[in-house]
Amino acid sequence: MASLGVGLIGSGYMGKCHALAWNGVAAIFGDVERPRLAVLAETSPELAVSRARELGFVRATADWRSLVSDREVDVVSITTPNAFHPEMAIAALEAGKHVWCEKPMATRLADAERMVEAARASGKVAVLGYNYIQNPMIRLIRRLLDEGRIGEVNHVRIEMDEDFMADPEALFFWKSEASSGHGALDDFGVHALSLLWVMFGGVRRVCGHMSRPYSDRPLAGGGRRAVETYDIASTLIELENGASGLIALNRSAWGRKGRLFVQLFGAKGTIVFDQERMNELQLYTVGDSETQGFRTILAAPHHPPYDKFIPAPGHGLGFNDLKVIECRELVGRIRGEAASLIDFEDGFRIERTVDAMARSAHSGTWVEVG
Amino acid sequence: MASLGVGLIGSGYMGKCHALAWNGVAAIFGDVERPRLAVLAETSPELAVSRARELGFVRATADWRSLVSDREVDVVSITTPNAFHPEMAIAALEAGKHVWCEKPMATRLADAERMVEAARASGKVAVLGYNYIQNPMIRLIRRLLDEGRIGEVNHVRIEMDEDFMADPEALFFWKSEASSGHGALDDFGVHALSLLWVMFGGVRRVCGHMSRPYSDRPLAGGGRRAVETYDIASTLIELENGASGLIALNRSAWGRKGRLFVQLFGAKGTIVFDQERMNELQLYTVGDSETQGFRTILAAPHHPPYDKFIPAPGHGLGFNDLKVIECRELVGRIRGEAASLIDFEDGFRIERTVDAMARSAHSGTWVEVG
Amino acid sequence: MASLGVGLIGSGYMGKCHALAWNGVAAIFGDVERPRLAVLAETSPELAVSRARELGFVRATADWRSLVSDREVDVVSITTPNAFHPEMAIAALEAGKHVWCEKPMATRLADAERMVEAARASGKVAVLGYNYIQNPMIRLIRRLLDEGRIGEVNHVRIEMDEDFMADPEALFFWKSEASSGHGALDDFGVHALSLLWVMFGGVRRVCGHMSRPYSDRPLAGGGRRAVETYDIASTLIELENGASGLIALNRSAWGRKGRLFVQLFGAKGTIVFDQERMNELQLYTVGDSETQGFRTILAAPHHPPYDKFIPAPGHGLGFNDLKVIECRELVGRIRGEAASLIDFEDGFRIERTVDAMARSAHSGTWVEVG
Amino acid sequence: MASLGVGLIGSGYMGKCHALAWNGVAAIFGDVERPRLAVLAETSPELAVSRARELGFVRATADWRSLVSDREVDVVSITTPNAFHPEMAIAALEAGKHVWCEKPMATRLADAERMVEAARASGKVAVLGYNYIQNPMIRLIRRLLDEGRIGEVNHVRIEMDEDFMADPEALFFWKSEASSGHGALDDFGVHALSLLWVMFGGVRRVCGHMSRPYSDRPLAGGGRRAVETYDIASTLIELENGASGLIALNRSAWGRKGRLFVQLFGAKGTIVFDQERMNELQLYTVGDSETQGFRTILAAPHHPPYDKFIPAPGHGLGFNDLKVIECRELVGRIRGEAASLIDFEDGFRIERTVDAMARSAHSGTWVEVG
């Protein structure tokens, strides 16, 4: 296959992450053509030029519309603020490009639906940046589940906690405005749901609760303003496969930095994973009673594609490496290979689940995801 | 104060635990009179005699009614199956004895209510064996909360998991019969609620869910029988103090042996505790950002009453030691001192909360505890 | 067998520990006669009376010599300062009593040797209080080793660290005087060696190093005094079975409270144990590569004699419980049963090893233990 | 500064690592010119061409001598087997190129010395690939030490354990041949010493021991061959700053994958680090006794240069990221900035220390490093 031409819109943290992935994917995997980093779009020509140089792109532009129709571009990485995703993704798909868009899809469900329709109409690859699912340890979990190593899973708990909203005296900013969404639910909930999706498929029904740890926050100019979003959200769930579970989210959890804690209980064992120790997995399987216990599995070359990064066990991948794996999956999908990704269809299902969780929290009743 | 005369009904594991506590409390604490181990009651005279000798009681009887009216007895330890608690506790209170009864109070809410009334009428001390609250680490948590070390708590998560019902091929036994109660909810939920009670007071409203990991179990004689109880129960809660939270219970959680995992999120920090490592506590408080992190506090003499057991830090108390602390609290309460205990009033509140959780799970709606 | 009559000399922390063990051993194990707590000796009649009441002894005396010859006494617990051990132990043995003496044996090697000779001459049971070896987790290690679960052990590391000497401004006290011994080596080294002894037998040769973290300490009355002992000691060792290893000791290790960290490397696996988490064990055995890892084994009823204390797994024994197990072993040895204990012969071997370690540290060469 | 032209010799794992670093350094750091990946040398023209394409190099050659004299090349990355380092590094330095050579320097001490002399004569930057020292957590340790956060360090323990030689039935290969060196000592010891070097400076004297867990290994063609190297090495050390310590190395340690365990004991606190959890640090400092404990610090943006990789805390760097940091340091050193690197002078000191450790192990005496 010929080398892919890449266009990147946005060069903040996630843009840098995409750029590093496009730069590294051939060297890391050794089985794909080195992509051509064709065009980078930013909000001003100056910024575009400077970032293109740093990130290794050949050309720069302040006009993202020219990027999505550029003949040198085969695939468009979209890493702009969420509100811009629908317009850009739809334009790129309509221009016949593949799209790699950061999550979540959009700020409104209707926009996400339009994106799905555009993807269907285009026949192009349209996927979302749910990189947690690319961790070799998550892949190991999926393999262990498929092999029945812990039997049929009957109960699932996922917690996601960080502390960037934990300080009650931090200034009011947009994440506390209702226009930004529900709060922890859409900010975090999609990650938990992406893991559930690849491990077990969809959520059937939900019963949620949301709360505000702090009722108001100081304003920069003095005075305080009421907080409109919910930094804490807890939801009881039933999966389509019949298992029960819960999802607990808190973005004001002091001391938690990137905790994404997963507990899977099955008829023959239990799996525990914590993203803060992303190179480890805890596995308990029924066995000899005298020496039974959770074993701590360290990421190693026999957990692909860890082997593509490091030939020795226990040395550790980093968060940014997950994006390189995602990039390799995307290239594979474009090539027509089987690939593990959250595409726009899957992503829309996740966003409908978030929507059901929020409606349930407001109504105080169980809601079918539908 | 004169030495207390002790009567013990039941000599199974918890009876042994009470006996060890009565035997050890004077030696451990050095500030109470050594109790007189007066009478032990068991189901047969032979068993009573043999157990009395082992456990250090002077006399033995197969007639618990004679024990509760014995002039040598000041306080009655009740460690029989739960169904017997009401009759025995009420008889002892009516005979003017103090009562130390194992949890839960009764198998029916109405019986628990009669026990509360008997306690009120007697004017005697009537307390329940909720020993997890006696852990010096739990006391430290309460002290840290009182001192505002983590600020106002706005969110609480408690998980309690064990694996004694995890094997799907274990024979059907009484814990799967509806007559035994709801399942994990009453079996475990009371422990979680006892911790909430001493830390924060009551629960205002609840929204629960219960599930069965296995629909049936094999019978000893062949064939299978449908499971009637719920080994898994998850509940969203709102505390009376306004905090949100959740309680997750699973008695079929492979690999969990005595996990009672507590996460308390406050405006200035976070506390995490796991009963499987009962001599440790994790504390995060806001501070110098470069070196912030959860600190692992090991139980030590400056965490009373650890000092009464061991003069050196980090050497570890055991589960049975908690009963000795509970015993010391009981002696203090009888003496008229302030003491940290779950009495019959508190216990009834806990059982009403469990009842609300079960009703909520059945109705699929939020229920006020009342 | 008739009930044993017990005499206790000393009622400090270890005396209390012995008393609790004698009080609890029958109730815990259910297979030994409840001992008669006959006489307690302390330094004054008043103290003796008061402590006898607390600890449950029938009589009290300020004359330990009368205790060791008392007809009611079959076995003497010696828990006085180390310097008194030889005289008391020898007197008790000569009076035909069994002896349970706290470690270490004596402050001088020659005295320890006299104790061994007295034990041999008496034909009585004479054992030392090395309670770490009684932990069910240590017994599990021994069983795993015997079963070859980690193959032949070829390398051993033991660290023992506490922080009671860590503060450089703590006042000079007797532990910094040369008369108290070498320092960490005899204070701690004996524990490490007791574990090595029961797991592997003796040490063949050693090469040691000792150092002082602080050269002097403040005196209560002003000024400073040079420290004469060594709070840190590290020793390279070769075991008699051919394995290599090292023992690292530090009693000025800030943050370590009761760390006794053991790593055993074998041809088929590895075992790791930390006394600060005394109810856990880490075991790695060669196996399926995808899911290999250290498993954390929690103490449970299938690790005898944990089952005698608690019928449920993962609930945890405490440090004081180890003394009860030691007491049960002692009763068994007196009865003529096989028992796991460090007797005076073994203890003397341990003390000779410590002596070799100190000589090696001074000479800077390898020393044969002999 | 103009963009650096890079030549890479060798494209195995470490070559790939260098290439990824050269590819990523500008994007990650944003403050250096994107290097020009000029020439890659491999053993055959075909391999060179294919690897150059994957790794992003413009030209390929099978003649490393042409590479080191290429006008497009400013700096040469040497990632070939150790035996080739001296010849290549010296040629590159003599051609006026900067050199970035993987550790260890050479297989013979005399060769390492020649490399130092060539570096001195050239006036060029000549550094070694000791990437563990680049971990932001190691930099945090250095900063904490400099700030006196744990006071003066008086004792140090470093363990390095892996299990790639742990299987006694693995076939004999070159690492068991005497010509490969001493064994664990040079294979691992240099990493431990690189950490000591950047934290504390040099080692004054050593007393070592080496052992063989397995005396022989099977040959591919049948029969067995005696093992000539030592997979285990333990060394007592005294640092030039007066602290005592020990270094324990084991490359046959089942279950250890990349353990590099560091314990630093100071007059005011303790630091513990484990490379298997490279994004964490344990810090204990003297303080409020009730809540004292080791705190687990997670890597975060306030631990530079973590912030250049990820803007959120607790998300984790990977092992390969350390090479990018090292690359940035190298560019800085070439620019004339202060940089944290092990240069040839430092590296030679490390290799002399290893040599002293080996001599000590053979003589059984203390050896001055000199």
PDB file of N, CA and C in Angstrom, chain A residues 9-54:
ATOM      1  N   ILE A   9      -5.637  18.779  11.896  1.00  0.00           N
ATOM      2  CA  ILE A   9      -6.278  20.038  12.294  1.00  0.00           C
ATOM      3  C   ILE A   9      -6.196  20.173  13.807  1.00  0.00           C
ATOM      4  N   GLY A  10      -5.503  21.185  14.245  1.00  0.00           N
ATOM      5  CA  GLY A  10      -5.339  21.385  15.688  1.00  0.00           C
ATOM      6  C   GLY A  10      -3.988  20.868  16.130  1.00  0.00           C
ATOM      7  N   SER A  11      -3.297  21.624  16.989  1.00  0.00           N
ATOM      8  CA  SER A  11      -1.968  21.176  17.419  1.00  0.00           C
ATOM      9  C   SER A  11      -1.741  21.415  18.905  1.00  0.00           C
ATOM     10  N   GLY A  12      -2.831  21.312  19.656  1.00  0.00           N
ATOM     11  CA  GLY A  12      -2.699  21.335  21.114  1.00  0.00           C
ATOM     12  C   GLY A  12      -2.167  19.983  21.566  1.00  0.00           C
ATOM     13  N   TYR A  13      -2.428  19.611  22.848  1.00  0.00           N
ATOM     14  CA  TYR A  13      -1.874  18.352  23.342  1.00  0.00           C
ATOM     15  C   TYR A  13      -2.272  17.168  22.459  1.00  0.00           C
ATOM     16  N   MET A  14      -3.556  17.062  22.129  1.00  0.00           N
ATOM     17  CA  MET A  14      -3.970  15.897  21.352  1.00  0.00           C
ATOM     18  C   MET A  14      -3.435  15.984  19.918  1.00  0.00           C
ATOM     19  N   GLY A  15      -3.275  17.187  19.403  1.00  0.00           N
ATOM     20  CA  GLY A  15      -2.686  17.324  18.075  1.00  0.00           C
ATOM     21  C   GLY A  15      -1.245  16.833  18.080  1.00  0.00           C
ATOM     22  N   LYS A  16      -0.512  17.228  19.109  1.00  0.00           N
ATOM     23  CA  LYS A  16       0.862  16.754  19.269  1.00  0.00           C
ATOM     24  C   LYS A  16       0.893  15.229  19.358  1.00  0.00           C
ATOM     25  N   CYS A  17      -0.061  14.683  20.086  1.00  0.00           N
ATOM     26  CA  CYS A  17      -0.163  13.237  20.265  1.00  0.00           C
ATOM     27  C   CYS A  17      -0.394  12.547  18.921  1.00  0.00           C
ATOM     28  N   HIS A  18      -1.293  13.082  18.112  1.00  0.00           N
ATOM     29  CA  HIS A  18      -1.515  12.518  16.777  1.00  0.00           C
ATOM     30  C   HIS A  18      -0.236  12.628  15.943  1.00  0.00           C
ATOM     31  N   ALA A  19       0.401  13.782  16.016  1.00  0.00           N
ATOM     32  CA  ALA A  19       1.617  13.986  15.220  1.00  0.00           C
ATOM     33  C   ALA A  19       2.699  12.990  15.621  1.00  0.00           C
ATOM     34  N   LEU A  20       2.879  12.793  16.928  1.00  0.00           N
ATOM     35  CA  LEU A  20       3.875  11.830  17.385  1.00  0.00           C
ATOM     36  C   LEU A  20       3.536  10.428  16.889  1.00  0.00           C
ATOM     37  N   ALA A  21       2.253  10.116  16.880  1.00  0.00           N
ATOM     38  CA  ALA A  21       1.828   8.795  16.421  1.00  0.00           C
ATOM     39  C   ALA A  21       2.113   8.629  14.937  1.00  0.00           C
ATOM     40  N   TRP A  22       1.753   9.618  14.136  1.00  0.00           N
ATOM     41  CA  TRP A  22       2.027   9.537  12.689  1.00  0.00           C
ATOM     42  C   TRP A  22       3.525   9.488  12.433  1.00  0.00           C
ATOM     43  N   ASN A  23       4.319  10.208  13.218  1.00  0.00           N
ATOM     44  CA  ASN A  23       5.778  10.192  13.088  1.00  0.00           C
ATOM     45  C   ASN A  23       6.366   8.838  13.458  1.00  0.00           C
ATOM     46  N   GLY A  24       5.774   8.184  14.479  1.00  0.00           N
ATOM     47  CA  GLY A  24       6.414   6.995  15.047  1.00  0.00           C
ATOM     48  C   GLY A  24       5.871   5.670  14.563  1.00  0.00           C
ATOM     49  N   VAL A  25       4.699   5.661  13.940  1.00  0.00           N
ATOM     50  CA  VAL A  25       4.034   4.373  13.704  1.00  0.00           C
ATOM     51  C   VAL A  25       4.852   3.431  12.825  1.00  0.00           C
ATOM     52  N   ALA A  26       5.523   3.955  11.820  1.00  0.00           N
ATOM     53  CA  ALA A  26       6.300   3.068  10.939  1.00  0.00           C
ATOM     54  C   ALA A  26       7.517   2.518  11.653  1.00  0.00           C
ATOM     55  N   ALA A  27       8.196   3.371  12.396  1.00  0.00           N
ATOM     56  CA  ALA A  27       9.387   2.929  13.115  1.00  0.00           C
ATOM     57  C   ALA A  27       9.028   1.907  14.190  1.00  0.00           C
ATOM     58  N   ILE A  28       7.947   2.167  14.914  1.00  0.00           N
ATOM     59  CA  ILE A  28       7.548   1.253  15.990  1.00  0.00           C
ATOM     60  C   ILE A  28       7.125  -0.094  15.425  1.00  0.00           C
ATOM     61  N   PHE A  29       6.234  -0.072  14.418  1.00  0.00           N
ATOM     62  CA  PHE A  29       5.642  -1.342  13.988  1.00  0.00           C
ATOM     63  C   PHE A  29       6.415  -2.032  12.868  1.00  0.00           C
ATOM     64  N   GLY A  30       7.078  -1.243  12.033  1.00  0.00           N
ATOM     65  CA  GLY A  30       7.910  -1.864  11.007  1.00  0.00           C
ATOM     66  C   GLY A  30       7.134  -2.569   9.909  1.00  0.00           C
ATOM     67  N   ASP A  31       5.824  -2.493   9.936  1.00  0.00           N
ATOM     68  CA  ASP A  31       5.053  -3.202   8.918  1.00  0.00           C
ATOM     69  C   ASP A  31       4.062  -2.284   8.192  1.00  0.00           C
ATOM     70  N   VAL A  32       4.268  -0.975   8.333  1.00  0.00           N
ATOM     71  CA  VAL A  32       3.445  -0.028   7.572  1.00  0.00           C
ATOM     72  C   VAL A  32       4.371   0.983   6.911  1.00  0.00           C
ATOM     73  N   GLU A  33       3.916   1.526   5.808  1.00  0.00           N
ATOM     74  CA  GLU A  33       4.685   2.577   5.153  1.00  0.00           C
ATOM     75  C   GLU A  33       4.721   3.809   6.060  1.00  0.00           C
ATOM     76  N   ARG A  34       5.826   4.482   6.032  1.00  0.00           N
ATOM     77  CA  ARG A  34       5.951   5.717   6.795  1.00  0.00           C
ATOM     78  C   ARG A  34       4.982   6.741   6.204  1.00  0.00           C
ATOM     79  N   PRO A  35       4.039   7.256   6.979  1.00  0.00           N
ATOM     80  CA  PRO A  35       3.069   8.218   6.445  1.00  0.00           C
ATOM     81  C   PRO A  35       3.767   9.515   6.029  1.00  0.00           C
ATOM     82  N   ARG A  36       3.124  10.212   5.065  1.00  0.00           N
ATOM     83  CA  ARG A  36       3.624  11.521   4.674  1.00  0.00           C
ATOM     84  C   ARG A  36       2.876  12.571   5.479  1.00  0.00           C
ATOM     85  N   LEU A  37       3.559  13.355   6.277  1.00  0.00           N
ATOM     86  CA  LEU A  37       2.905  14.387   7.078  1.00  0.00           C
ATOM     87  C   LEU A  37       2.728  15.610   6.183  1.00  0.00           C
ATOM     88  N   ALA A  38       1.565  15.704   5.565  1.00  0.00           N
ATOM     89  CA  ALA A  38       1.384  16.635   4.448  1.00  0.00           C
ATOM     90  C   ALA A  38       1.053  18.060   4.883  1.00  0.00           C
ATOM     91  N   VAL A  39      -0.030  18.228   5.638  1.00  0.00           N
ATOM     92  CA  VAL A  39      -0.490  19.578   5.977  1.00  0.00           C
ATOM     93  C   VAL A  39      -0.937  19.668   7.426  1.00  0.00           C
ATOM     94  N   LEU A  40      -0.645  20.781   8.054  1.00  0.00           N
ATOM     95  CA  LEU A  40      -1.128  21.040   9.410  1.00  0.00           C
ATOM     96  C   LEU A  40      -1.928  22.336   9.381  1.00  0.00           C
ATOM     97  N   ALA A  41      -3.122  22.317   9.957  1.00  0.00           N
ATOM     98  CA  ALA A  41      -3.933  23.524  10.031  1.00  0.00           C
ATOM     99  C   ALA A  41      -4.018  24.022  11.463  1.00  0.00           C
ATOM    100  N   GLU A  42      -3.812  25.330  11.605  1.00  0.00           N
ATOM    101  CA  GLU A  42      -3.994  25.960  12.919  1.00  0.00           C
ATOM    102  C   GLU A  42      -4.782  27.255  12.722  1.00  0.00           C
ATOM    103  N   THR A  43      -5.010  27.960  13.812  1.00  0.00           N
ATOM    104  CA  THR A  43      -5.907  29.118  13.727  1.00  0.00           C
ATOM    105  C   THR A  43      -5.270  30.342  13.067  1.00  0.00           C
ATOM    106  N   SER A  44      -3.926  30.407  13.037  1.00  0.00           N
ATOM    107  CA  SER A  44      -3.268  31.519  12.355  1.00  0.00           C
ATOM    108  C   SER A  44      -2.145  30.958  11.496  1.00  0.00           C
ATOM    109  N   PRO A  45      -1.768  31.669  10.441  1.00  0.00           N
ATOM    110  CA  PRO A  45      -0.671  31.179   9.602  1.00  0.00           C
ATOM    111  C   PRO A  45       0.633  31.030  10.380  1.00  0.00           C
ATOM    112  N   GLU A  46       0.892  31.965  11.278  1.00  0.00           N
ATOM    113  CA  GLU A  46       2.160  31.933  12.023  1.00  0.00           C
ATOM    114  C   GLU A  46       2.231  30.670  12.892  1.00  0.00           C
ATOM    115  N   LEU A  47       1.161  30.468  13.638  1.00  0.00           N
ATOM    116  CA  LEU A  47       1.124  29.290  14.518  1.00  0.00           C
ATOM    117  C   LEU A  47       1.218  28.016  13.674  1.00  0.00           C
ATOM    118  N   ALA A  48       0.502  28.004  12.572  1.00  0.00           N
ATOM    119  CA  ALA A  48       0.508  26.815  11.719  1.00  0.00           C
ATOM    120  C   ALA A  48       1.925  26.499  11.238  1.00  0.00           C
ATOM    121  N   VAL A  49       2.650  27.519  10.807  1.00  0.00           N
ATOM    122  CA  VAL A  49       4.004  27.310  10.301  1.00  0.00           C
ATOM    123  C   VAL A  49       4.927  26.800  11.413  1.00  0.00           C
ATOM    124  N   SER A  50       4.844  27.438  12.543  1.00  0.00           N
ATOM    125  CA  SER A  50       5.737  27.067  13.640  1.00  0.00           C
ATOM    126  C   SER A  50       5.452  25.642  14.113  1.00  0.00           C
ATOM    127  N   ARG A  51       4.171  25.287  14.242  1.00  0.00           N
ATOM    128  CA  ARG A  51       3.833  23.941  14.714  1.00  0.00           C
ATOM    129  C   ARG A  51       4.145  22.890  13.652  1.00  0.00           C
ATOM    130  N   ALA A  52       3.958  23.251  12.399  1.00  0.00           N
ATOM    131  CA  ALA A  52       4.283  22.300  11.327  1.00  0.00           C
ATOM    132  C   ALA A  52       5.765  21.935  11.391  1.00  0.00           C
ATOM    133  N   ARG A  53       6.595  22.939  11.636  1.00  0.00           N
ATOM    134  CA  ARG A  53       8.033  22.659  11.717  1.00  0.00           C
ATOM    135  C   ARG A  53       8.342  21.718  12.892  1.00  0.00           C
ATOM    136  N   GLU A  54       7.805  22.062  14.056  1.00  0.00           N
ATOM    137  CA  GLU A  54       8.041  21.218  15.237  1.00  0.00           C
ATOM    138  C   GLU A  54       7.547  19.789  15.044  1.00  0.00           C
TER     139      GLU A  54
END
